[in-house]
């Protein structure tokens, strides 16, 4: 049986984005390992979908709504893009691993920012809150992440 975690959304999020909806989707059987033919095919389909948009990705209604949220908390949308828009503008998503490839493909297909977690590695419920700027960053340093 897969561990289940609760999503908590800080009330301050709703002050910035009253219609925000956080969703947790559990996927069994997706391995958090190297990219493979399956995840590559997902990304290629998503990339073709983005290419076929009749407008630039930043003009998609979902991306425009996210830009409004970014402006609400004082960030310049052109300087700080959400992950989905950064992927869509890049044209080709980086191949990270099967888990990341899968949620990146879904983000581009639906044009919504999506993240993913390996349930076996989580130790607490999920919390969506505003960053304060002093949070620790784990993994690659932000300045070294690919464009």
PDB file of N, CA, C and O in Angstrom, residues 56 65 94 101 120:
ATOM      1  N   UNK A  56       2.211  31.952 -28.590  1.00  0.00           N
ATOM      2  CA  UNK A  56       3.378  31.679 -27.749  1.00  0.00           C
ATOM      3  C   UNK A  56       2.910  31.143 -26.398  1.00  0.00           C
ATOM      4  O   UNK A  56       1.844  31.529 -25.910  1.00  0.00           O
ATOM      5  N   UNK A  65      -2.718  33.559 -16.224  1.00  0.00           N
ATOM      6  CA  UNK A  65      -3.224  33.563 -14.846  1.00  0.00           C
ATOM      7  C   UNK A  65      -2.069  33.453 -13.850  1.00  0.00           C
ATOM      8  O   UNK A  65      -2.055  34.144 -12.825  1.00  0.00           O
ATOM      9  N   UNK A  94      14.486  19.246 -20.472  1.00  0.00           N
ATOM     10  CA  UNK A  94      15.639  18.416 -20.124  1.00  0.00           C
ATOM     11  C   UNK A  94      15.162  17.042 -19.687  1.00  0.00           C
ATOM     12  O   UNK A  94      14.095  16.896 -19.112  1.00  0.00           O
ATOM     13  N   UNK A 101      10.504  13.479 -15.814  1.00  0.00           N
ATOM     14  CA  UNK A 101      10.060  13.524 -17.212  1.00  0.00           C
ATOM     15  C   UNK A 101       8.542  13.415 -17.295  1.00  0.00           C
ATOM     16  O   UNK A 101       7.902  14.139 -18.060  1.00  0.00           O
ATOM     17  N   UNK A 120       8.146   7.299  -1.418  1.00  0.00           N
ATOM     18  CA  UNK A 120       8.971   6.506  -0.520  1.00  0.00           C
ATOM     19  C   UNK A 120      10.020   7.347   0.200  1.00  0.00           C
ATOM     20  O   UNK A 120      10.563   6.933   1.211  1.00  0.00           O
TER      21      UNK A 120
END
